[in-house]
């Protein structure tokens, strides 16, 4: 793809087993909304992935896209990174999956995770990030004997019922009462999940002090979506938790191995009691984990099964050897000296180049983010709270993103995106050209 070409301009040479249309017709018969999850893309930009290579995806029509979705942030090394592929290829012939007892790769990755995650003396495996936050909450409740969890408005902790309160409410919540984001939630759950504002220590302190008798933990995304913590915010949460005997859980599903090798804990210098991981920890494979101190993680020691304080953790795919092999190979790359400095520096350059384009077109939009997390949003200042974020012009934000998709980028409309270590200078030039074309179309 050259800067002048867009995904739509590219001549189609089918590479799929079926045509684009046949795949969509089949998908419409067997998948709700012909989709894989929560996204329903407009017909003129949706595509069926044939393969991924480095920073790019190819669809079944043979068109290439520069990928900033990165497997929802799991693919910090892009697609099919050679050492990750080699590790998986070595593992696959030995068996895809085991259960009930240890396997070599699961032990070796657990050691790397404990070494990497500042708050972890032990980890318990999960399959996904959602499970990792679900179990962190369960362990916190088992450890403290309390039943409630406080989360932040706008914070996402996965697909389970304890997460789906006030993740994307249309209006601010009546703290500490959250708003369910989905149908199908048990009504009784609203009593167990409290909601407070991100980056507002005063309100969080008041909620904690009022609820401390039955509050097990605060769970927080250290970087909430693309909103970074104010100076002292995470330290303040740590202190509020300590003052009130409440546990602090960092949801590091995105920030873990993304902001730094030691995740947000290293990047911001704050240690929670428990941390949930997913995504990069398994190099794109089915691996997540909860990490914490020996004392807290003892709650899920299976020898305690049957005791009232035992927190049950179990899953068919936990410690899956293929995912663990991919995780081990990925983490080895991330330990290369200078890896994060280079990634962050390149991402900052890309953001700055995008901001220049937006300014040149006089569009009231900002390229926001830090590290390798970024997004273009129509707003006049970097958001510091969910209240700021819902002021943003989401319709224009989405329109621009759809324009980017039409011009050869894979982004999800209105969603934060990721730079990977394998995005090239040519990708960045093409991205700036795509943004320029999308801005022109918007005007
Ligand atoms: C911060 C955060 N926590 C939890 C999850 C859930 O992870 P998964 O989709 O692997 O279940 C996500 C997913 O994007 C996330 O961004």
Coordinates of C-alpha atoms and ligand atoms in Angstrom, one line a residue:
X1 CA 0.0 0.0 0.0
X2 CA 1.5 3.4 -0.9
X3 CA 0.5 6.6 0.8
X4 CA -1.6 7.5 -2.3
X5 CA -3.6 4.2 -2.1
X6 CA -6.5 3.6 0.2
X7 CA -7.9 0.3 1.2
X8 CA -10.8 1.1 -1.0
X9 CA -8.6 2.0 -4.0
X10 CA -6.6 -1.2 -3.8
X11 CA -7.4 -3.6 -6.6
X12 CA -9.1 -6.7 -5.2
X13 CA -7.5 -10.0 -5.7
X14 CA -9.4 -12.5 -3.7
X15 CA -7.2 -14.5 -1.3
X16 CA -10.0 -16.0 0.8
X17 CA -11.6 -19.4 0.5
X18 CA -14.9 -17.6 -0.2
X19 CA -15.7 -14.1 -1.4
X20 CA -16.2 -11.2 0.9
X21 CA -20.0 -11.2 0.1
X22 CA -20.3 -15.0 0.7
X23 CA -18.6 -14.8 4.0
X24 CA -20.9 -12.0 5.1
X25 CA -24.0 -13.8 4.0
X26 CA -22.9 -16.9 5.9
X27 CA -22.0 -14.8 9.0
X28 CA -25.4 -13.1 8.9
X29 CA -27.0 -16.6 9.0
X30 CA -25.0 -17.8 12.0
X31 CA -23.8 -14.9 14.1
X32 CA -26.0 -12.2 15.7
X33 CA -25.6 -9.0 13.5
X34 CA -22.9 -10.9 11.5
X35 CA -20.4 -9.9 14.2
X36 CA -18.0 -11.3 16.7
X37 CA -18.8 -9.2 19.7
X38 CA -19.9 -5.7 20.6
X39 CA -19.0 -3.9 17.3
X40 CA -21.3 -3.4 14.4
X41 CA -19.3 -1.8 11.6
X42 CA -20.9 0.1 8.7
X43 CA -21.2 -2.0 5.6
X44 CA -18.8 0.1 3.6
X45 CA -15.9 -0.4 5.9
X46 CA -16.4 -3.8 7.4
X47 CA -14.1 -6.6 6.2
X48 CA -13.3 -10.3 6.8
X49 CA -9.7 -10.8 8.0
X50 CA -7.7 -13.4 6.0
X51 CA -4.4 -13.0 7.8
X52 CA -2.2 -10.7 9.9
X53 CA 1.4 -9.9 9.2
X54 CA 3.5 -7.6 11.3
X55 CA 1.6 -4.3 11.6
X56 CA -0.9 -5.1 8.9
X57 CA -4.0 -7.2 8.2
X58 CA -5.1 -8.5 4.9
X59 CA -8.8 -9.1 4.1
X60 CA -10.3 -11.9 2.0
X61 CA -10.4 -9.4 -1.0
X62 CA -6.7 -9.1 -0.7
X63 CA -6.8 -5.5 0.7
X64 CA -4.3 -4.5 3.3
X65 CA -5.0 -2.4 6.4
X66 CA -2.6 -0.8 8.9
X67 CA -3.7 -2.3 12.2
X68 CA -4.1 -0.1 15.2
X69 CA -6.6 -2.3 17.0
X70 CA -3.8 -4.8 17.7
X71 CA -6.0 -7.6 18.9
X72 CA -7.6 -5.1 21.4
X73 CA -4.1 -4.3 22.7
X74 CA -2.8 -7.8 23.1
X75 CA -0.4 -7.7 20.1
X76 CA 2.4 -5.3 21.2
X77 CA 4.6 -7.2 18.8
X78 CA 2.1 -7.1 16.0
X79 CA 0.9 -10.2 14.1
X80 CA 2.9 -13.4 13.8
X81 CA 6.1 -12.1 15.4
X82 CA 8.8 -14.6 14.3
X83 CA 9.9 -15.7 17.8
X84 CA 6.3 -16.0 19.1
X85 CA 5.4 -18.1 16.0
X86 CA 8.4 -20.3 16.6
X87 CA 7.6 -20.8 20.2
X88 CA 4.0 -21.8 19.4
X89 CA 5.1 -24.0 16.6
X90 CA 7.4 -25.8 18.9
X91 CA 4.7 -26.3 21.5
X92 CA 1.7 -27.3 19.2
X93 CA 2.9 -30.8 18.3
X94 CA 3.3 -31.6 22.1
X95 CA -0.5 -31.1 22.7
X96 CA -2.8 -28.1 22.5
X97 CA -4.2 -28.4 26.0
X98 CA -4.0 -30.2 29.3
X99 CA -6.0 -29.9 32.5
X100 CA -5.7 -30.6 36.2
X101 CA -2.0 -30.8 36.7
X102 CA 1.0 -28.6 35.9
X103 CA 2.7 -28.2 32.5
X104 CA 6.2 -26.9 31.9
X105 CA 5.3 -23.7 30.1
X106 CA 2.7 -22.7 32.7
X107 CA 5.2 -22.9 35.5
X108 CA 7.9 -21.0 33.5
X109 CA 5.5 -18.2 32.5
X110 CA 4.2 -17.9 36.1
X111 CA 7.8 -17.3 37.2
X112 CA 8.2 -14.5 34.6
X113 CA 4.9 -13.0 35.6
X114 CA 5.7 -13.0 39.3
X115 CA 9.1 -11.4 38.5
X116 CA 7.4 -8.7 36.4
X117 CA 4.3 -7.8 38.4
X118 CA 5.4 -5.7 41.3
X119 CA 2.6 -6.6 43.7
X120 CA 2.7 -10.4 42.9
X121 CA 4.4 -13.0 44.9
X122 CA 2.0 -15.6 43.4
X123 CA -0.3 -15.6 40.4
X124 CA -3.4 -17.6 39.6
X125 CA -4.1 -18.2 35.9
X126 CA -7.2 -17.3 34.1
X127 CA -8.1 -17.5 30.4
X128 CA -9.1 -13.9 29.8
X129 CA -8.9 -10.4 31.3
X130 CA -12.5 -10.5 32.3
X131 CA -11.9 -13.7 34.3
X132 CA -8.9 -12.0 35.9
X133 CA -10.9 -9.1 37.2
X134 CA -13.8 -11.4 38.2
X135 CA -11.5 -13.5 40.3
X136 CA -9.6 -10.5 41.7
X137 CA -12.9 -9.3 43.1
X138 CA -13.8 -12.8 44.4
X139 CA -10.4 -13.1 46.1
X140 CA -10.8 -9.6 47.7
X141 CA -14.2 -10.5 49.0
X142 CA -12.9 -13.8 50.4
X143 CA -9.9 -12.2 52.0
X144 CA -11.8 -9.3 53.6
X145 CA -15.1 -11.0 54.3
X146 CA -16.8 -8.0 52.8
X147 CA -19.1 -8.1 49.8
X148 CA -19.0 -4.8 48.0
X149 CA -16.7 -3.6 45.2
X150 CA -16.2 0.1 44.3
X151 CA -15.4 0.8 40.6
X152 CA -15.0 4.0 38.7
X153 CA -17.5 5.4 36.2
X154 CA -16.3 4.9 32.7
X155 CA -13.9 2.0 33.8
X156 CA -14.2 -1.3 31.9
X157 CA -13.2 -4.5 33.7
X158 CA -14.5 -7.0 31.2
X159 CA -17.8 -8.7 30.2
X160 CA -19.0 -10.1 33.5
X161 CA -21.9 -8.7 35.5
X162 CA -19.7 -7.1 38.2
X163 CA -18.0 -5.0 35.5
X164 CA -21.0 -3.8 33.6
X165 CA -22.0 -0.9 35.8
X166 CA -21.6 2.7 34.5
X167 CA -19.0 1.7 31.9
X168 CA -20.5 4.0 29.3
X169 CA -23.5 5.7 30.8
X170 CA -25.1 8.5 28.8
X171 CA -25.1 10.7 31.9
X172 CA -23.1 10.9 35.1
X173 CA -24.2 8.4 37.8
X174 CA -25.7 9.2 41.1
X175 CA -22.7 8.0 43.1
X176 CA -22.4 5.4 44.5
X177 CA -25.3 4.0 42.5
X178 CA -24.2 2.8 39.1
X179 CA -26.2 2.3 35.9
X180 CA -26.3 -1.2 34.4
X181 CA -24.8 -1.1 30.9
X182 CA -26.6 -4.2 29.6
X183 CA -29.8 -6.0 29.9
X184 CA -29.8 -9.3 31.7
X185 CA -28.1 -8.1 34.9
X186 CA -29.5 -9.4 38.2
X187 CA -31.1 -6.4 39.9
X188 CA -29.6 -7.4 43.3
X189 CA -26.1 -6.8 42.0
X190 CA -26.5 -3.1 42.1
X191 CA -26.1 -3.3 45.9
X192 CA -22.7 -5.1 45.5
X193 CA -21.1 -2.9 42.9
X194 CA -20.6 0.8 43.8
X195 CA -19.5 3.5 41.4
X196 CA -17.4 6.6 42.0
X197 CA -15.8 9.2 39.7
X198 CA -12.3 8.5 38.3
X199 CA -9.7 11.1 39.2
X200 CA -11.8 12.5 42.0
X201 CA -10.2 11.4 45.3
X202 CA -12.6 13.5 47.6
X203 CA -15.7 11.7 46.3
X204 CA -14.0 8.3 46.4
X205 CA -12.9 8.9 50.0
X206 CA -16.5 9.8 51.0
X207 CA -17.9 6.7 49.4
X208 CA -15.3 4.5 51.0
X209 CA -15.7 6.0 54.5
X210 CA -19.5 5.5 54.2
X211 CA -19.3 2.0 52.9
X212 CA -16.1 0.6 54.6
X213 CA -18.0 -1.8 56.9
X214 CA -18.8 -4.0 53.8
X215 CA -16.4 -2.8 51.2
X216 CA -13.9 -5.4 50.0
X217 CA -12.0 -3.4 47.3
X218 CA -11.6 -0.6 44.9
X219 CA -10.9 -1.7 41.4
X220 CA -9.5 0.8 39.0
X221 CA -8.0 0.9 35.5
X222 CA -4.8 2.8 36.3
X223 CA -5.2 4.5 33.0
X224 CA -9.0 4.6 32.5
X225 CA -9.5 4.0 28.7
X226 CA -7.4 6.9 27.5
X227 CA -7.7 9.1 30.6
X228 CA -4.5 9.3 32.5
X229 CA -4.5 9.6 36.3
X230 CA -3.9 13.1 37.8
X231 CA -0.7 13.5 39.7
X232 CA -1.2 11.8 43.1
X233 CA -4.5 10.1 42.1
X234 CA -3.3 6.5 42.3
X235 CA -1.2 7.2 45.4
X236 CA -4.4 8.8 46.9
X237 CA -6.4 5.7 46.2
X238 CA -3.7 3.6 47.9
X239 CA -3.9 5.8 51.0
X240 CA -7.7 5.7 51.1
X241 CA -7.6 1.9 50.9
X242 CA -5.0 1.7 53.6
X243 CA -6.8 4.1 55.9
X244 CA -10.0 2.1 55.6
X245 CA -8.8 -1.5 55.4
X246 CA -10.0 -1.9 51.9
X247 CA -8.0 -3.7 49.2
X248 CA -6.8 -1.9 46.0
X249 CA -7.1 -3.8 42.7
X250 CA -5.4 -2.5 39.6
X251 CA -6.9 -3.8 36.4
X252 CA -3.7 -4.1 34.4
X253 CA -5.4 -6.0 31.5
X254 CA -4.4 -3.2 29.2
X255 CA -1.6 -1.4 31.0
X256 CA 0.3 -4.6 32.0
X257 CA 3.4 -5.0 29.8
X258 CA 2.0 -2.0 27.7
X259 CA 3.0 1.1 29.7
X260 CA 6.2 -0.6 31.1
X261 CA 7.4 -4.2 31.7
X262 CA 6.1 -3.8 35.3
X263 CA 2.9 -2.2 34.0
X264 CA 1.2 0.8 35.6
X265 CA 2.7 -0.2 38.9
X266 CA 6.1 0.5 37.6
X267 CA 5.1 3.4 35.4
X268 CA 3.3 5.3 38.2
X269 CA 5.2 3.8 41.2
X270 CA 2.1 2.6 43.1
X271 CA 1.6 -0.9 44.3
X272 CA -1.9 -2.4 44.6
X273 CA -2.9 -5.4 46.7
X274 CA -4.0 -7.4 43.6
X275 CA -3.6 -6.9 39.9
X276 CA -5.5 -8.5 37.0
X277 CA -3.7 -9.2 33.7
X278 CA -4.6 -10.5 30.3
X279 CA -3.8 -9.6 26.7
X280 CA 0.0 -9.1 26.4
X281 CA 0.7 -11.6 29.2
X282 CA -0.3 -14.4 26.8
X283 CA 1.2 -12.8 23.7
X284 CA -2.3 -12.9 22.1
X285 CA -3.1 -16.4 23.4
X286 CA -5.7 -17.4 26.0
X287 CA -3.8 -16.3 29.1
X288 CA -4.7 -14.0 32.0
X289 CA -3.9 -14.0 35.6
X290 CA -4.5 -12.4 39.1
X291 CA -1.4 -11.6 41.1
X292 CA -1.0 -10.6 44.7
X293 CA 1.0 -11.2 47.9
X294 CA 1.4 -14.7 49.3
X295 CA -1.0 -13.9 52.1
X296 CA -3.8 -12.7 49.8
X297 CA -3.3 -15.4 47.1
X298 CA -3.5 -18.1 49.8
X299 CA -7.3 -17.6 49.6
X300 CA -7.2 -19.6 46.3
X301 CA -4.8 -22.3 47.5
X302 CA -6.8 -25.5 46.5
X303 CA -5.7 -27.3 49.6
X304 CA -8.2 -25.0 51.4
X305 CA -11.1 -26.3 49.3
X306 CA -14.0 -26.8 51.6
X307 CA -13.0 -24.1 54.0
X308 CA -15.4 -21.1 54.2
X309 CA -12.6 -18.6 53.2
X310 CA -11.5 -20.5 50.1
X311 CA -11.9 -18.6 46.9
X312 CA -12.5 -21.0 44.0
X313 CA -10.5 -20.5 40.8
X314 CA -10.6 -23.0 38.1
X315 CA -11.0 -23.1 34.3
X316 CA -10.5 -25.6 31.5
X317 CA -7.9 -23.5 29.7
X318 CA -6.1 -22.1 32.7
X319 CA -2.3 -22.4 32.2
X320 CA -2.9 -23.4 28.5
X321 CA 0.6 -24.4 27.2
X322 CA 0.2 -22.7 23.8
X323 CA -0.8 -19.4 25.3
X324 CA 1.9 -19.7 27.9
X325 CA 4.5 -20.4 25.2
X326 CA 3.3 -17.3 23.3
X327 CA 3.5 -15.3 26.5
X328 CA 7.0 -16.4 27.3
X329 CA 8.3 -15.6 23.8
X330 CA 6.6 -12.2 23.9
X331 CA 7.9 -11.2 27.4
X332 CA 11.4 -12.2 26.3
X333 CA 11.2 -9.6 23.5
X334 CA 9.8 -6.9 25.9
X335 CA 12.9 -7.3 28.1
X336 CA 15.1 -6.1 25.2
X337 CA 16.9 -3.0 26.6
X338 CA 15.2 0.2 25.4
X339 CA 12.1 -1.6 24.1
X340 CA 9.6 0.8 25.9
X341 CA 11.6 4.0 25.3
X342 CA 11.6 3.3 21.5
X343 CA 7.9 2.3 21.4
X344 CA 6.8 5.4 23.4
X345 CA 9.0 7.7 21.4
X346 CA 7.7 6.5 18.1
X347 CA 4.1 6.7 19.4
X348 CA 4.6 10.3 20.5
X349 CA 6.0 11.1 17.1
X350 CA 2.9 9.6 15.4
X351 CA 0.6 11.5 17.7
X352 CA 2.4 14.8 17.1
X353 CA 2.2 14.2 13.3
X354 CA -1.5 13.4 13.6
X355 CA -2.1 16.6 15.6
X356 CA -0.4 18.7 13.0
X357 CA -2.8 17.3 10.4
X358 CA -5.8 18.0 12.6
X359 CA -4.6 21.5 13.2
X360 CA -3.9 22.1 9.5
X361 CA -7.5 21.2 8.7
X362 CA -8.7 23.4 11.6
X363 CA -10.6 20.5 13.1
X364 CA -11.3 20.9 16.9
X365 CA -9.9 17.5 17.6
X366 CA -6.9 16.2 19.7
X367 CA -4.6 13.2 19.3
X368 CA -4.5 12.2 23.0
X369 CA -2.7 9.5 24.9
X370 CA 0.7 8.5 26.2
X371 CA 2.9 5.5 25.9
X372 CA 1.6 3.5 23.0
X373 CA -2.1 4.1 23.9
X374 CA -3.8 6.8 21.8
X375 CA -6.9 8.1 20.2
X376 CA -8.2 11.1 18.2
X377 CA -11.2 12.7 19.9
X378 CA -13.2 15.8 19.1
X379 CA -12.7 17.9 22.2
X380 CA -10.8 20.9 23.3
X381 CA -8.7 19.6 26.2
X382 CA -7.2 16.3 27.2
X383 CA -9.9 14.6 29.3
X384 CA -9.2 14.1 33.0
X385 CA -12.5 12.6 34.0
X386 CA -15.4 10.7 32.6
X387 CA -17.4 13.9 32.9
X388 CA -14.9 15.5 30.5
X389 CA -15.0 12.5 28.2
X390 CA -18.8 12.5 27.7
X391 CA -18.6 16.1 26.6
X392 CA -16.6 15.0 23.6
X393 CA -18.2 15.2 20.1
X394 CA -18.6 11.4 19.7
X395 CA -20.4 11.7 16.4
X396 CA -17.5 13.5 14.8
X397 CA -15.0 11.3 16.5
X398 CA -16.7 8.2 15.0
X399 CA -17.1 9.9 11.6
X400 CA -13.4 10.6 11.4
X401 CA -12.5 7.0 12.4
X402 CA -14.8 5.7 9.7
X403 CA -12.9 8.0 7.3
X404 CA -9.6 6.5 8.6
X405 CA -11.0 3.0 7.9
X406 CA -12.0 4.0 4.4
X407 CA -8.4 5.1 3.9
X408 CA -6.7 1.9 4.9
X409 CA -6.4 2.0 8.7
X410 CA -8.0 -0.6 11.0
X411 CA -9.3 1.3 14.0
X412 CA -12.6 0.8 15.7
X413 CA -14.9 3.9 15.6
X414 CA -14.6 5.9 18.9
X415 CA -12.3 3.4 20.5
X416 CA -8.8 3.8 21.9
X417 CA -6.0 2.4 19.7
X418 CA -2.5 1.0 20.1
X419 CA 0.9 1.4 18.4
X420 CA 2.9 -1.8 18.3
X421 CA 6.6 -2.3 18.1
X422 CA 6.4 -3.4 14.5
X423 CA 4.7 -0.3 13.0
X424 CA 7.1 1.0 10.5
X425 CA 7.9 4.5 9.3
X426 CA 6.1 3.7 6.1
X427 CA 3.0 2.8 8.2
X428 CA 3.2 6.1 10.0
X429 CA 3.5 8.0 6.7
X430 CA 0.5 6.2 5.4
X431 CA -1.4 6.9 8.6
X432 CA -0.7 10.6 8.3
X433 CA -1.8 10.5 4.7
X434 CA -5.0 8.6 5.6
X435 CA -5.8 11.1 8.3
X436 CA -5.2 13.9 5.9
X437 CA -7.7 12.3 3.4
X438 CA -10.2 11.6 6.2
X439 CA -10.0 15.2 7.5
X440 CA -10.6 16.5 3.9
X441 CA -13.6 14.3 3.6
X442 CA -15.0 15.6 6.9
X443 CA -14.7 19.2 6.0
Ligands
LIG1 C1 -9.1 -2.8 31.3 C2 -9.7 -4.0 30.8 N1 -10.1 -5.0 31.7 C3 -10.6 -6.2 31.4 C4 -10.8 -6.5 30.0 C5 -11.4 -7.8 29.7 O1 -10.5 -8.6 29.0 P1 -11.0 -9.7 28.1 O2 -11.6 -9.1 26.9 O3 -9.7 -10.5 27.8 O4 -11.9 -10.6 28.9 C6 -10.5 -5.5 29.1 C7 -10.7 -5.8 27.7 O5 -10.5 -5.0 26.8 C8 -9.9 -4.3 29.5 O6 -9.6 -3.3 28.6

